[in-house]
XYZ file of C-alpha atoms in Angstrom:
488
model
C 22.997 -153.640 167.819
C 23.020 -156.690 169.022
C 24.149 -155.590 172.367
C 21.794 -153.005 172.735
C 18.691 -155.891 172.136
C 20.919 -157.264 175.337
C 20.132 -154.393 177.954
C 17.225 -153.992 176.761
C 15.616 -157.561 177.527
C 18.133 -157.996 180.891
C 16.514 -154.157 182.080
C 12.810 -155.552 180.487
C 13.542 -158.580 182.947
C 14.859 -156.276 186.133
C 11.378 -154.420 185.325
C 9.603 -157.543 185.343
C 11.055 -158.651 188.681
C 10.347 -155.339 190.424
C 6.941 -155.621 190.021
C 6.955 -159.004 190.979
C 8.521 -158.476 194.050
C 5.469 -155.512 194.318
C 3.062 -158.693 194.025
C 5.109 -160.929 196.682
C 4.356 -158.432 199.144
C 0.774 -158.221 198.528
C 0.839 -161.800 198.608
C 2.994 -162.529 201.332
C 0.893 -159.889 203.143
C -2.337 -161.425 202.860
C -1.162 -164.694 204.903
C 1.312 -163.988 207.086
C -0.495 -162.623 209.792
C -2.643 -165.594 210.113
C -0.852 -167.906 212.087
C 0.397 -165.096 214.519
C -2.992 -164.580 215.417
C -3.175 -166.204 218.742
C 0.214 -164.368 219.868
C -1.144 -161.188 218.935
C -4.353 -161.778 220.767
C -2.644 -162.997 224.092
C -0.005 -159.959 223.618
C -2.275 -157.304 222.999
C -5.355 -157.912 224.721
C -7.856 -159.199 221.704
C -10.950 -160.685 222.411
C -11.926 -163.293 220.288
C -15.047 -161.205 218.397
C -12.158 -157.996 217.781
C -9.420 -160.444 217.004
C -10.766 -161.211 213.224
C -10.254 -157.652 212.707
C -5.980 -157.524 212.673
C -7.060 -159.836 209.416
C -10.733 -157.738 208.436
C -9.375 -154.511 208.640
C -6.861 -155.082 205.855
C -9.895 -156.336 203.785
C -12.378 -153.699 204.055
C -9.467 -151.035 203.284
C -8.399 -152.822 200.762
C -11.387 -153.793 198.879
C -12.792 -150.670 199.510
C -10.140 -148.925 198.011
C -9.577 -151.162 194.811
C -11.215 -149.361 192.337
C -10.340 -145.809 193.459
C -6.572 -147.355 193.332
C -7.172 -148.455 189.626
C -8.648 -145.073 188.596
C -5.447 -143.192 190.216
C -3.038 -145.824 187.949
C -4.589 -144.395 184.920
C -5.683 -140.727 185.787
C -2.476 -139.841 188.334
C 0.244 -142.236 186.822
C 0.604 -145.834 187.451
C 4.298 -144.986 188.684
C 3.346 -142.628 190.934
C 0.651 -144.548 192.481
C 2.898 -147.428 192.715
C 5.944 -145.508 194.999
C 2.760 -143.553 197.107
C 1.809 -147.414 197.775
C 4.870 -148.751 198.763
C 5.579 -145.645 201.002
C 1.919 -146.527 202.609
C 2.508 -150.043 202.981
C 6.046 -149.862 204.409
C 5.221 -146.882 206.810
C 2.136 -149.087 208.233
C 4.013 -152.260 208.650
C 6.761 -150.640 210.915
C 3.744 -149.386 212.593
C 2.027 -152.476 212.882
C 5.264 -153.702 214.367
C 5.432 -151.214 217.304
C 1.586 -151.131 218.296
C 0.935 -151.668 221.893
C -2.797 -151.881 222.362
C -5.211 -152.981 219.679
C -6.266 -149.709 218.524
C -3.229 -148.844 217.059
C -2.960 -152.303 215.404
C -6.410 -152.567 213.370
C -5.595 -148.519 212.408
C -1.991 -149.918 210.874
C -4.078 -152.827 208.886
C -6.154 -150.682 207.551
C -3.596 -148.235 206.137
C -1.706 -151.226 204.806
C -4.712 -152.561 203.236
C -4.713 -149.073 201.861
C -1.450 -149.106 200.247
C -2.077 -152.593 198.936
C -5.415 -151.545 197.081
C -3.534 -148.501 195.899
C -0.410 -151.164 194.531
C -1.994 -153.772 193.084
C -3.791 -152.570 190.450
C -1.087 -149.840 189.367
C 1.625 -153.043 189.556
C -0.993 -154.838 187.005
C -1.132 -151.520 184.780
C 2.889 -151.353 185.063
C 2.702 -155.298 183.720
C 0.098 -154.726 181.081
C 1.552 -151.342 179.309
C 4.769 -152.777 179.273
C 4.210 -156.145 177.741
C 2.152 -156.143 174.426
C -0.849 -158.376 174.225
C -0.199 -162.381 173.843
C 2.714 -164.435 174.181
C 4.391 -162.031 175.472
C 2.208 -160.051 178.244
C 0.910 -164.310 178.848
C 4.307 -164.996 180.433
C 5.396 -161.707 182.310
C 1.404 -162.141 183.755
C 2.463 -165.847 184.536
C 5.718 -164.859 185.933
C 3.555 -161.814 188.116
C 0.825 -165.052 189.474
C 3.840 -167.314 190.079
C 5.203 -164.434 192.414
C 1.820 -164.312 194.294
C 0.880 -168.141 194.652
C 4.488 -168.471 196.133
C 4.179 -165.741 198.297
C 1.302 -166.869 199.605
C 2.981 -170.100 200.500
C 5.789 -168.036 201.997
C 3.687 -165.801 203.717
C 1.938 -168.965 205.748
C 5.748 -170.103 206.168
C 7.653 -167.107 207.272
C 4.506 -166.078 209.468
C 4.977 -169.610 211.137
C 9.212 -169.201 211.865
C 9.004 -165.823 212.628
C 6.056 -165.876 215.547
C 8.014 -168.865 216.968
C 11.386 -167.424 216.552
C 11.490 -163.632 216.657
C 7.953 -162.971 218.264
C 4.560 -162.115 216.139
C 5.565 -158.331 215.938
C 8.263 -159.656 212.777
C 5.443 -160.347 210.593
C 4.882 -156.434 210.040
C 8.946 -155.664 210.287
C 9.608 -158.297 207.504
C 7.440 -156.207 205.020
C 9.772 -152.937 205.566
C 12.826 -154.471 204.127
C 11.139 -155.514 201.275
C 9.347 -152.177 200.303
C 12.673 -150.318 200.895
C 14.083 -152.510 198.037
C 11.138 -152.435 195.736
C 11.539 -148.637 196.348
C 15.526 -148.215 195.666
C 14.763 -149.868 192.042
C 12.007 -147.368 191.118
C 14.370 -145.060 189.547
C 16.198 -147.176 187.461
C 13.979 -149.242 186.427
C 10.392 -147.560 185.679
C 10.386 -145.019 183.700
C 8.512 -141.717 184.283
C 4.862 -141.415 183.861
C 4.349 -140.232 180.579
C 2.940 -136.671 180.165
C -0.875 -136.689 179.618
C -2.324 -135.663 176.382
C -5.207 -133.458 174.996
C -7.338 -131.375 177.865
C -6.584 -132.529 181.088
C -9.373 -134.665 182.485
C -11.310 -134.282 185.831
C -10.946 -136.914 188.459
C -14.717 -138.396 189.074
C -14.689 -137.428 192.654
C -18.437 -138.215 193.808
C -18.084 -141.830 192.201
C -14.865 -141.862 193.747
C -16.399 -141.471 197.139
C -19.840 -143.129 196.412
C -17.997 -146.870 195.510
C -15.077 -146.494 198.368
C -17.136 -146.188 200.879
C -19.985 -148.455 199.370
C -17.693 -151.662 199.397
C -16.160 -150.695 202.127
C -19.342 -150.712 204.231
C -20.538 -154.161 201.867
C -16.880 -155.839 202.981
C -17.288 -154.515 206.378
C -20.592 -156.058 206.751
C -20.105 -159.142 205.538
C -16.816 -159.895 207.765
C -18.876 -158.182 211.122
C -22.494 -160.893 209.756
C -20.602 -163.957 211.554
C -19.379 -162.528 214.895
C -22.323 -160.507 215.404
C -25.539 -162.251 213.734
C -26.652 -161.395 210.242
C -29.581 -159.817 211.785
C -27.830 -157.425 213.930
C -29.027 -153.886 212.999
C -25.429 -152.552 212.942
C -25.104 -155.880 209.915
C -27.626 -155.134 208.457
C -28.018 -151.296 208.230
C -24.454 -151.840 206.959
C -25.419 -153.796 204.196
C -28.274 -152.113 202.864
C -26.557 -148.550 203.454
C -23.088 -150.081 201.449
C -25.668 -151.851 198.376
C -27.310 -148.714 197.871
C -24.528 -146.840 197.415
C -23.173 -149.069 194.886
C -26.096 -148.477 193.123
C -26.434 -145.313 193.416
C -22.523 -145.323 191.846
C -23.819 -147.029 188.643
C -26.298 -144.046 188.309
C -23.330 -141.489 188.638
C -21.555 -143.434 186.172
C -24.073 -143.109 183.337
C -23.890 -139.517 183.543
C -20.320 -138.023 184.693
C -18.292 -137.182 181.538
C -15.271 -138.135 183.457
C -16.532 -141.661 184.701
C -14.334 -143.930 187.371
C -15.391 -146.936 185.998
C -17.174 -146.242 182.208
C -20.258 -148.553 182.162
C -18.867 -149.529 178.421
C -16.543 -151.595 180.118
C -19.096 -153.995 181.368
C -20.015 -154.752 177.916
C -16.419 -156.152 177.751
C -17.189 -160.197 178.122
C -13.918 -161.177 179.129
C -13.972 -158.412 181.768
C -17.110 -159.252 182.890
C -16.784 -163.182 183.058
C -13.552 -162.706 184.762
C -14.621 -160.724 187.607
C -17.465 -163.508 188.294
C -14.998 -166.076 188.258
C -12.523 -164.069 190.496
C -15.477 -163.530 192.977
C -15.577 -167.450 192.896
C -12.127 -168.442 193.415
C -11.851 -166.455 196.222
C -14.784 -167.963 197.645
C -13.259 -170.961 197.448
C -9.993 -169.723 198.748
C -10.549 -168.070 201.577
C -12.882 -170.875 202.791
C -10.056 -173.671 202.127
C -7.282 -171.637 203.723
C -9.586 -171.573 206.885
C -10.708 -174.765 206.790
C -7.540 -176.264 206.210
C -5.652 -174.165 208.995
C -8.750 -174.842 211.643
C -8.175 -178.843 210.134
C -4.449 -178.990 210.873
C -4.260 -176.863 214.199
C -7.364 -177.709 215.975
C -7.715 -180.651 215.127
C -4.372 -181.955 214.245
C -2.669 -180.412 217.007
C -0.141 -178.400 215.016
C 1.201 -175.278 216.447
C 2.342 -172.112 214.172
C 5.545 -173.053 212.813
C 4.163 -176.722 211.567
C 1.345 -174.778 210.608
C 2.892 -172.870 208.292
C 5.270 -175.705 207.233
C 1.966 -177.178 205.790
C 0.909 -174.933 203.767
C 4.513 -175.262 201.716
C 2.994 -177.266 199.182
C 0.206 -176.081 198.316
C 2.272 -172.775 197.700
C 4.589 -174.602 195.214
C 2.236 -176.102 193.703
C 0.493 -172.896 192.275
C 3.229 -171.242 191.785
C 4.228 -173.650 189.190
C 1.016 -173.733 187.725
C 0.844 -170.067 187.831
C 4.113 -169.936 186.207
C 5.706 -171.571 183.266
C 2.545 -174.077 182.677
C -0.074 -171.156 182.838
C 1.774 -169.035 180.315
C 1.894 -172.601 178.090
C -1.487 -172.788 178.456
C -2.579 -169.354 177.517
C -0.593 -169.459 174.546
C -1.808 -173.143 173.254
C -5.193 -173.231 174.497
C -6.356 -170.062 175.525
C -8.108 -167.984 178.121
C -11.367 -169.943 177.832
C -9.977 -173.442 178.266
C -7.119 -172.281 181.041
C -9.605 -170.730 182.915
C -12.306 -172.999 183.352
C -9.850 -175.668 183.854
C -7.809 -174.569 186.462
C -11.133 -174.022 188.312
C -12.230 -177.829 187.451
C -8.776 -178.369 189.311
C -9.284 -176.485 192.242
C -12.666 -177.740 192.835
C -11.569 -181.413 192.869
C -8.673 -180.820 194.792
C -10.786 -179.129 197.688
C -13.386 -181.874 197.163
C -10.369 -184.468 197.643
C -9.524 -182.387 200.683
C -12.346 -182.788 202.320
C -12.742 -186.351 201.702
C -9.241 -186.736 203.946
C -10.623 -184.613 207.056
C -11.333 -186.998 210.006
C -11.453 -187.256 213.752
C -8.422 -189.667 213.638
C -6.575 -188.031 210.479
C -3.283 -187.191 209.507
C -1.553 -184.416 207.153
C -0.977 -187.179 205.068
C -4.377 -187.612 204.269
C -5.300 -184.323 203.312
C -1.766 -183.288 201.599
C -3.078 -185.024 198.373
C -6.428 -182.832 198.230
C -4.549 -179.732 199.188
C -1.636 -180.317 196.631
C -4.417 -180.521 193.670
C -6.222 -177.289 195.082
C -3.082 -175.465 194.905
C -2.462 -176.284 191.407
C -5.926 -175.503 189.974
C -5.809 -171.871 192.247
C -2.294 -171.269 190.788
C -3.435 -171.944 187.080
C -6.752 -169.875 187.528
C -5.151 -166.901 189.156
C -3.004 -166.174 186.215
C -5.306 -166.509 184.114
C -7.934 -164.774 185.714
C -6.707 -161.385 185.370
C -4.948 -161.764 181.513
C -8.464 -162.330 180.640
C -9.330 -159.073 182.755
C -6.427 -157.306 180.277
C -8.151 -158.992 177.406
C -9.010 -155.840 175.030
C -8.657 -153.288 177.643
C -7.184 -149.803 176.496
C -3.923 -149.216 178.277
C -5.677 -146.215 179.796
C -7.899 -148.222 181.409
C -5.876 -151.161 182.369
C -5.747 -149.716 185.833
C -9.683 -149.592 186.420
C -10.241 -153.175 184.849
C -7.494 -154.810 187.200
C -9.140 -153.346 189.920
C -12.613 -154.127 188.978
C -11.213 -157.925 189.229
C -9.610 -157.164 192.423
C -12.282 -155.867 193.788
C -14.584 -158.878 193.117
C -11.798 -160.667 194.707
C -12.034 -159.191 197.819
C -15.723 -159.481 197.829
C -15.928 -163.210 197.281
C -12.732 -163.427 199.780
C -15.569 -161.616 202.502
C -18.851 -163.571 200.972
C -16.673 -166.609 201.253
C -15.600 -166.708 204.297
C -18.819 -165.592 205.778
C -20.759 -168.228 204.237
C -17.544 -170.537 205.720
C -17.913 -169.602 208.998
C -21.624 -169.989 209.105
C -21.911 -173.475 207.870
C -18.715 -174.670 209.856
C -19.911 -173.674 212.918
C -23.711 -174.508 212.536
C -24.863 -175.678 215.296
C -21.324 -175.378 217.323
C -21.598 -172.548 220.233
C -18.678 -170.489 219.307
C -19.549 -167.761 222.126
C -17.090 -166.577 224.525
C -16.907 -169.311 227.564
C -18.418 -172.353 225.984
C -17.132 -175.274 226.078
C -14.949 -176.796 223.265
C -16.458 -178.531 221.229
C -16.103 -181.973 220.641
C -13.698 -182.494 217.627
C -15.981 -185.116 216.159
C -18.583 -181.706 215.710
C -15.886 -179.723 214.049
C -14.530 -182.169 211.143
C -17.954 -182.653 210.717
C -18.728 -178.998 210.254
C -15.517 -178.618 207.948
C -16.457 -181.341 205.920
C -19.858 -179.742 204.774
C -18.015 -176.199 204.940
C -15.251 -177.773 202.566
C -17.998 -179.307 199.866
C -19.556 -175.341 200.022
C -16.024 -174.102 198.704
C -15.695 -176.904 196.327
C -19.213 -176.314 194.449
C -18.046 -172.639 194.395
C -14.719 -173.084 192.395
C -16.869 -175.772 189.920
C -19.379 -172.950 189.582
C -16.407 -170.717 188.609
C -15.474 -173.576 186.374
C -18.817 -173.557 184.714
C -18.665 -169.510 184.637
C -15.288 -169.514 182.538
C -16.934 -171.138 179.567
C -18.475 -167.907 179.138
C -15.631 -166.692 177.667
C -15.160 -166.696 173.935
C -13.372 -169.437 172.180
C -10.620 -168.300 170.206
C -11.565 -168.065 166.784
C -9.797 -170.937 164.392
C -7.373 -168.599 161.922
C -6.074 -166.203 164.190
C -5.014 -165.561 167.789
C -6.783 -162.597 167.892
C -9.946 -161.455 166.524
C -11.777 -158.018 167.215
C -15.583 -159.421 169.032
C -18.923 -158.524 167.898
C -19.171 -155.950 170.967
C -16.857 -153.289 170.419
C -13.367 -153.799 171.897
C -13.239 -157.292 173.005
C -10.155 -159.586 171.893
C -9.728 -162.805 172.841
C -6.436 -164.036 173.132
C -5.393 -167.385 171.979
C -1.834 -167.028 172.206
């Protein structure tokens, strides 16, 4: 008996690691590329407005593709999805890896971002149906953020030795190694999809369609507003057309019997209030991972393996605090008072940050600031998306993760915008103008970095909305239907 309790946590921990190594190359993913950027734009031919999109074209595939991704987890089999990702991702990395001109580069992104929208949420679904609701699903969940925040770190890292090393085209061929493993434990370690029952259910095909390519034309937009003016009728078409066809998929919603995304669901508060805050922290993040790699490059003179070399701690940190002390947290305090603060965190640490920038700096003035913004991201991640879980049918755990995703990748796009607006006001970033004088950019940081700071405060502020966890038990069903709050 006792032996059988045995394999069955040490194959409940293999499981566990799988689909943590799913999230470390989502993670890893999202940063690695960045610090190649300049090899890839002298090897291939980039121009500095097409060069954003080797990074853009992963976003607007992959938050385009979010919630369709999360629908598939439930509808087609979260297992399923999962492999069809991992096939997706690998095959466009090797891709990626080959490309000789810059068509074939951006097309390879864009797949990838595919297969990452299509992994993510059914790697969340795998977590969540798995692991049963509190203590429990709190630390797989903490050691799944954990697995991102260092990945992220690692991503910034290995991007950094491997440009200077093996040549930019090893950022793509380090992700095929890792999906072939993630693939070879599949069998062994996730069980089949489970047959499903009753009448088989349609798949909402117009929504479907209507929300892909709404946020994919909203994500597109937003990325294209800096580079080509947000007046530009090819920005602005692009936003109106992509707005109106999200609402348009709300209308769809309320009347398909087979909904994508049931507008019940947004009745869920914890749902709700998590996908603000998501939207939030990634404004915050992607604006402080640009600000601080413009900080330490351009200004600092570091080139990309010192680069990534910097971004080490910050890595650790939340991966620490999206580990062991997140999963504390959740379980003593609960979702309400982890989330908003991890965001109070972050928002003084980037605030700290900024206070370091100067003409004359050094890393050494910044590291503080950037050590106390990794900690408070770390601690907010995890807990953003157990409060996502919180009271979500496992049918539907699929949709829900994505519907936090998704907001994600929207504030990642409204973030950086905004970012990129504010940093350069008043700088002419055109092709063939001069550089500008260095005094002009820490300045234009500096009020960029206090932008991204009253963004994760405002997220801090937005967590409160969550409900307390009521005195006598760490559970209790809400007032609204199928809300629980977990208190751990």
């Amino acid at each position: 008996m006792e032996g059988s309790v045995s394999r069955s946590h040490q194959r409940a921990g293999l499981r566990l690691a799988l689909l943590a190594l799913a999230q470390f190359i989502i993670a890893v993913d999202y940063n690695i590329v960045f610090v190649a950027l300049p090899d890839i734009g002298e090897a291939l031919d980039f121009s500095p407005q097409t060069l954003q999109w080797v990074v853009s074209s992963y976003a607007v595939a992959f938050g385009g593709f979010l919630l369709l991704g999360g629908r598939a987890a439930d509808r087609i089999g979260a297992r399923r999805v999962f492999v069809t990702a991992l096939i997706l991702f690998g095959a466009a990395a090797l891709i990626g890896g080959l490309a000789g001109s810059t068509g074939v580069l951006i097309a390879a992104r864009a797949v990838q971002g595919l297969g990452g929208a299509l992994l993510f949420p059914a790697t969340l679904t795998l977590i969540v149906t798995s692991f049963d609701e509190g203590p429990e699903r709190n630390r797989a969940l903490a050691v799944w953020g954990a697995t991102g925040s260092g990945g992220l770190a690692a991503g910034a890292l290995l991007g950094g030795v491997l440009t200077q090393w093996l040549g930019w085209e090893w950022v793509f061929y380090f992700m095929v190694p890792l999906v072939a493993i993630a693939l070879l434990g599949v069998p062994s370690l996730l069980a089949p999809d489970a047959p499903r029952s009753g009448p088989r259910q349609s798949f909402d095909v117009p929504g479907a369609l209507v929300v892909t390519l709404g946020a994919t034309l909203m994500v597109f937009g937003l990325v294209s507003g800096p580079d080509y003016g947000w007046t530009a009728p090819r920005v602005l078409g692009t936003l109106i057309v992509g707005a109106a066809l999200i609402g348009s998929f709300f209308l769809i919603e309320a009347k398909t019997s087979a909904p994508l995304a049931p507008l019940r669901m947004f009745r869920n508060r914890s749902l709700v209030t998590s996908m603000m805050v998501a939207l939030l922290h990634m404004c915050a993040l992607s604006g402080g991972y640009y600000l601080f790699t413009v900080y330490i490059q351009n200004i600092l003179g570091y080139d990309a393996l010192q680069a990534g070399l910097a971004f080490l701690p910050l890595g650790l940190l939340a991966m620490i605090a999206g580990g062991k002390i997140a999963a504390s947290m959740l379980n003593k305090t609960g979702l309400r008072n982890t989330l908003s603060l991890g965001m109070l965190i972050y928002a003084i640490g980037m605030g700290a940050m900024v206070l370091g920038m100067s003409t004359g700096g050094t890393y050494w003035a910044v590291l503080p600031g950037v050590a106390i913004y990794g900690f408070g991201g770390g601690l907010a991640f995890t807990a953003i998306f157990a409060s996502a879980g919180s009271g979500v049918a496992p049918a539907e755990q699929g949709v829900a993760s994505a519907l936090a995703s998704t907001s994600q990748q929207i504030g990642a796009a409204v973030g950086l915008a905004i970012i990129l607006v504010i940093a350069n006001h008043g700088i002419d970033v055109s092709a063939g103008a001069p550089t500008p004088a260095a005094s002009d950019v820490v300045s234009g940081l500096r009020t960029a970095g206090w932008a991204a700071a009253a963004a994760a405060l405002a997220g801090a502020v937005a967590a409160l909305n969550l409900r307390k966890p009521p005195a006598a038990a760490p559970a209790a069903e809400s007032e609204e239907g199928r809300e629980v709050s977990v208190s751990g």
